[in-house]
Structure formats: structure tokens, C-alpha cells
Amino acid sequence: MSRKPVHLAVYDTFADWETGHTTAWLARVGYEIRTVGPSAAPVTSIGGLRVQPELSLAELRPEDSSLLILPGADLWDTSDDLAPFARTARAFLDAGVPVAAICGATAGIAREGLLDDRAHTSGAAMYLAASGYKGGERYVETDAVTDGDLITAGPTEPVAFAREVFGRLGDVFEGEKLDAWYRLFHDSDPAAYETLNS
């Protein structure tokens, strides 16, 4: 089956641990993972990984993508440098292409107004409230939330974040296998291994 690539946003201070489950398993089932930076210049993650983006944000078009993933980063909270990524998330959602935001990226898309009318989560309700957004009544105290084409999660939930992405795309794991995958990687449930590999 031919699939459009999944685009992973990368920028200085991005939280490299938050999207690893998601991108690894998407790649395993045949999705090409392409990195998108503010420009073509290398960026450095919080963990010190130096990444050379494959394309710049200006080159990214929703019609060429299956999904846009926005990891957290210190820069979401310390400057407006990443606001163009939030605006791109709006363009993706307007085009009916899913967006998955975790950790600080949820605050970035909140400032863009993308959480005002959608169920969502983050690290804490007060964290998003500080953004000045209008969607506080739609905040859900849970590990990860999917509302239509938008997935959100807090910084401690990379496995739940991946689960929601897989469920939204629908061609990684489904039903019992998706539940088993989550129980194996989130809960270290050895019984889930048999279900996942049956």
C-alpha cells in the first residue's frame, strides 16, 4: 500500500523522547518519516541530538502528508519562534490532514486558537490557561485525546500519544492489537505480547 509520508517537525530544543514510539512504529509499517525544520539548517534537540531537516516548513504542503507531528520544545514557551508551525497545523486541519501535538506544542496550537472548539489535553489545564486560549471548558484530564483530526497529549504520555496516532491513521494497529500494543509498552504487560504477535 502506498502512503503519503508522515512529517515530524524538528526545531531547536525539541523533546526527542516524545515521538519515538510514534515514528518508530509508523516506519515499521511502511510510512516514510520526513523531518521538517524552520529552515534547512540543522537543529539540536533537548537531548543534544543534531538533526538535519529534510525540508523546510515553507516547503511543506498538507496534500503531500499523512500526518504532521509537533513535539514539545522549550521554544514553545520562551519565544514566538515556533508560531509558524502552529499556523501550519491550522492549514493541515483545514485541509483535513491530521495533526498530533504533544507537550509544549499543545500550548503553541492553543495560542493559534486550534483548541478553542476541540476536546484536548496537555500537561495540565493551568499550563494551557496561561496561553490565554478560550478552550478551557474543552480540556480533558486524561493521557491523550483525539478530536477529529487533532491529537493532543501531555509530556509524560508518549505511549498514549502513539496509541492515538495509530488509532487515527487506522492502518498500524486496530482493536485488540492496538490495546495490546498499549498495554505492552505502557504497562509492561507480558500477556499483551501474545495478542500483539498473534
Tab-separated table of C-alpha atoms in Angstrom:
chain	number	residue	atom	x	y	z
A	1	MET	CA	0.000	0.000	0.000
A	2	SER	CA	1.351	3.413	-0.950
A	3	ARG	CA	1.144	6.006	1.809
A	4	LYS	CA	1.983	9.668	1.930
A	5	PRO	CA	4.864	10.492	4.301
A	6	VAL	CA	4.441	11.433	7.927
A	7	HIS	CA	6.097	14.749	8.721
A	8	LEU	CA	7.906	15.212	12.032
A	9	ALA	CA	8.599	18.811	12.986
A	10	VAL	CA	12.090	19.365	14.363
A	11	TYR	CA	13.380	22.587	15.872
A	12	ASP	CA	15.939	23.596	18.461
A	13	THR	CA	15.120	22.169	21.922
A	14	PHE	CA	12.562	19.667	20.572
A	15	ALA	CA	11.832	16.876	23.052
A	16	ASP	CA	13.330	13.900	21.247
A	17	TRP	CA	11.787	11.239	23.528
A	18	GLU	CA	8.170	12.276	22.982
A	19	THR	CA	7.670	10.977	19.450
A	20	GLY	CA	9.950	7.919	19.315
A	21	HIS	CA	7.229	5.276	19.747
A	22	THR	CA	5.080	7.029	17.171
A	23	THR	CA	7.674	7.401	14.433
A	24	ALA	CA	9.312	4.002	15.002
A	25	TRP	CA	6.090	2.041	14.631
A	26	LEU	CA	4.830	4.140	11.730
A	27	ALA	CA	8.119	3.485	9.929
A	28	ARG	CA	7.835	-0.242	10.683
A	29	VAL	CA	4.533	-0.462	8.822
A	30	GLY	CA	5.812	1.455	5.815
A	31	TYR	CA	5.341	5.161	6.449
A	32	GLU	CA	8.236	7.336	5.353
A	33	ILE	CA	9.141	9.720	8.180
A	34	ARG	CA	10.343	13.087	6.912
A	35	THR	CA	11.737	15.793	9.177
A	36	VAL	CA	10.639	19.410	8.744
A	37	GLY	CA	12.618	22.272	10.223
A	38	PRO	CA	12.129	26.040	10.359
A	39	SER	CA	14.697	26.092	7.547
A	40	ALA	CA	17.152	23.617	6.035
A	41	ALA	CA	19.663	24.388	8.809
A	42	PRO	CA	20.431	21.663	11.381
A	43	VAL	CA	18.630	21.778	14.725
A	44	THR	CA	19.546	20.363	18.131
A	45	SER	CA	17.120	18.528	20.402
A	46	ILE	CA	16.894	18.884	24.187
A	47	GLY	CA	18.872	15.635	24.373
A	48	GLY	CA	21.671	17.036	22.210
A	49	LEU	CA	20.779	15.160	19.017
A	50	ARG	CA	21.716	17.148	15.934
A	51	VAL	CA	19.146	16.701	13.165
A	52	GLN	CA	19.378	17.842	9.563
A	53	PRO	CA	15.808	18.607	8.398
A	54	GLU	CA	14.840	17.037	5.101
A	55	LEU	CA	12.717	20.015	4.142
A	56	SER	CA	11.891	23.461	5.437
A	57	LEU	CA	8.494	24.436	6.790
A	58	ALA	CA	7.960	26.677	3.758
A	59	GLU	CA	8.161	23.583	1.527
A	60	LEU	CA	5.593	21.550	3.470
A	61	ARG	CA	2.117	21.146	1.952
A	62	PRO	CA	-0.789	19.332	3.633
A	63	GLU	CA	-1.680	17.490	0.438
A	64	ASP	CA	1.726	15.783	0.487
A	65	SER	CA	1.343	14.403	4.012
A	66	SER	CA	-0.479	11.752	6.036
A	67	LEU	CA	0.168	13.461	9.365
A	68	LEU	CA	2.058	16.353	10.968
A	69	ILE	CA	3.662	15.616	14.360
A	70	LEU	CA	4.592	18.540	16.619
A	71	PRO	CA	6.811	17.597	19.584
A	72	GLY	CA	7.275	19.731	22.644
A	73	ALA	CA	10.226	22.117	22.915
A	74	ASP	CA	11.436	24.795	25.290
A	75	LEU	CA	10.960	27.279	22.452
A	76	TRP	CA	7.164	26.848	22.560
A	77	ASP	CA	7.222	28.589	25.958
A	78	THR	CA	10.096	31.030	25.616
A	79	SER	CA	9.522	32.741	22.263
A	80	ASP	CA	7.265	33.030	19.229
A	81	ASP	CA	9.823	31.271	17.025
A	82	LEU	CA	7.607	28.205	16.570
A	83	ALA	CA	4.359	30.073	15.821
A	84	PRO	CA	4.776	29.267	12.092
A	85	PHE	CA	4.450	25.562	12.979
A	86	ALA	CA	1.145	26.282	14.752
A	87	ARG	CA	-0.080	28.170	11.689
A	88	THR	CA	0.922	25.198	9.544
A	89	ALA	CA	-1.051	22.935	11.890
A	90	ARG	CA	-4.090	25.111	11.164
A	91	ALA	CA	-3.539	24.689	7.409
A	92	PHE	CA	-3.299	20.904	7.861
A	93	LEU	CA	-6.509	20.743	9.881
A	94	ASP	CA	-8.298	22.993	7.411
A	95	ALA	CA	-7.231	20.552	4.666
A	96	GLY	CA	-8.445	17.513	6.639
A	97	VAL	CA	-4.939	16.201	7.348
A	98	PRO	CA	-4.318	15.031	10.947
A	99	VAL	CA	-2.047	16.871	13.370
A	100	ALA	CA	-0.594	15.350	16.545
A	101	ALA	CA	0.761	17.745	19.201
A	102	ILE	CA	2.394	16.778	22.474
A	103	CYS	CA	3.708	18.713	25.471
A	104	GLY	CA	4.628	22.343	24.693
A	105	ALA	CA	3.238	22.061	21.185
A	106	THR	CA	-0.234	21.952	22.749
A	107	ALA	CA	0.357	25.462	24.117
A	108	GLY	CA	1.517	26.596	20.691
A	109	ILE	CA	-1.619	25.356	18.968
A	110	ALA	CA	-3.731	26.730	21.834
A	111	ARG	CA	-2.317	30.205	21.135
A	112	GLU	CA	-3.238	29.644	17.478
A	113	GLY	CA	-6.859	29.011	18.549
A	114	LEU	CA	-6.892	25.375	17.494
A	115	LEU	CA	-8.050	24.110	20.901
A	116	ASP	CA	-10.866	26.594	21.437
A	117	ASP	CA	-13.502	24.296	19.925
A	118	ARG	CA	-11.930	20.836	20.230
A	119	ALA	CA	-11.593	18.379	23.097
A	120	HIS	CA	-7.929	18.255	24.110
A	121	THR	CA	-5.394	17.624	26.843
A	122	SER	CA	-1.871	18.675	27.788
A	123	GLY	CA	0.421	18.506	30.788
A	124	ALA	CA	-2.013	20.479	32.981
A	125	ALA	CA	-5.078	22.650	32.476
A	126	MET	CA	-3.365	25.663	34.072
A	127	TYR	CA	-0.444	25.322	31.664
A	128	LEU	CA	-2.772	25.840	28.708
A	129	ALA	CA	-4.778	28.501	30.553
A	130	ALA	CA	-1.604	30.605	30.703
A	131	SER	CA	-1.696	30.762	26.894
A	132	GLY	CA	-4.837	32.906	27.080
A	133	TYR	CA	-6.794	30.491	24.896
A	134	LYS	CA	-10.583	30.179	25.033
A	135	GLY	CA	-10.884	26.390	25.129
A	136	GLY	CA	-10.550	25.680	28.842
A	137	GLU	CA	-14.004	24.095	29.026
A	138	ARG	CA	-12.924	21.526	26.428
A	139	TYR	CA	-9.877	20.399	28.452
A	140	VAL	CA	-9.949	16.677	29.364
A	141	GLU	CA	-7.944	15.251	32.283
A	142	THR	CA	-6.620	12.148	30.529
A	143	ASP	CA	-3.436	10.826	28.922
A	144	ALA	CA	-4.212	11.690	25.292
A	145	VAL	CA	-7.210	12.933	23.301
A	146	THR	CA	-8.286	12.649	19.682
A	147	ASP	CA	-10.912	15.091	18.419
A	148	GLY	CA	-11.425	14.594	14.706
A	149	ASP	CA	-8.082	15.221	13.045
A	150	LEU	CA	-6.340	16.658	16.115
A	151	ILE	CA	-4.456	14.565	18.688
A	152	THR	CA	-3.069	16.052	21.905
A	153	ALA	CA	-1.097	14.617	24.819
A	154	GLY	CA	0.958	15.740	27.789
A	155	PRO	CA	4.737	15.358	28.142
A	156	THR	CA	4.560	12.167	30.218
A	157	GLU	CA	2.439	10.262	27.707
A	158	PRO	CA	4.496	9.331	24.615
A	159	VAL	CA	2.939	5.835	24.506
A	160	ALA	CA	-0.649	7.107	24.782
A	161	PHE	CA	0.225	9.725	22.158
A	162	ALA	CA	1.374	6.969	19.792
A	163	ARG	CA	-1.768	4.930	20.553
A	164	GLU	CA	-3.959	7.854	19.493
A	165	VAL	CA	-1.958	8.393	16.294
A	166	PHE	CA	-2.226	4.701	15.388
A	167	GLY	CA	-5.945	4.731	16.098
A	168	ARG	CA	-6.488	7.830	13.965
A	169	LEU	CA	-4.491	6.535	10.994
A	170	GLY	CA	-6.119	3.113	11.325
A	171	ASP	CA	-3.516	1.051	9.494
A	172	VAL	CA	-0.894	0.395	12.162
A	173	PHE	CA	-2.770	-1.488	14.895
A	174	GLU	CA	-6.512	-1.695	15.447
A	175	GLY	CA	-8.882	-3.067	18.062
A	176	GLU	CA	-7.378	-5.773	20.273
A	177	LYS	CA	-3.925	-5.360	18.769
A	178	LEU	CA	-3.881	-1.623	19.450
A	179	ASP	CA	-4.968	-2.263	23.034
A	180	ALA	CA	-2.310	-4.984	23.385
A	181	TRP	CA	0.394	-2.700	21.985
A	182	TYR	CA	-0.541	-0.026	24.524
A	183	ARG	CA	-0.621	-2.485	27.432
A	184	LEU	CA	2.762	-3.886	26.432
A	185	PHE	CA	4.580	-0.566	26.079
A	186	HIS	CA	2.704	1.478	28.676
A	187	ASP	CA	2.001	-1.106	31.363
A	188	SER	CA	4.756	-3.666	30.646
A	189	ASP	CA	2.012	-6.303	30.485
A	190	PRO	CA	3.670	-9.518	29.229
A	191	ALA	CA	0.280	-11.053	28.395
A	192	ALA	CA	-0.167	-8.374	25.735
A	193	TYR	CA	2.828	-9.673	23.788
A	194	GLU	CA	0.979	-12.825	22.673
A	195	THR	CA	-2.051	-10.861	21.477
A	196	LEU	CA	0.122	-8.381	19.638
A	197	ASN	CA	2.025	-11.115	17.822
A	198	SER	CA	-0.858	-13.490	17.081
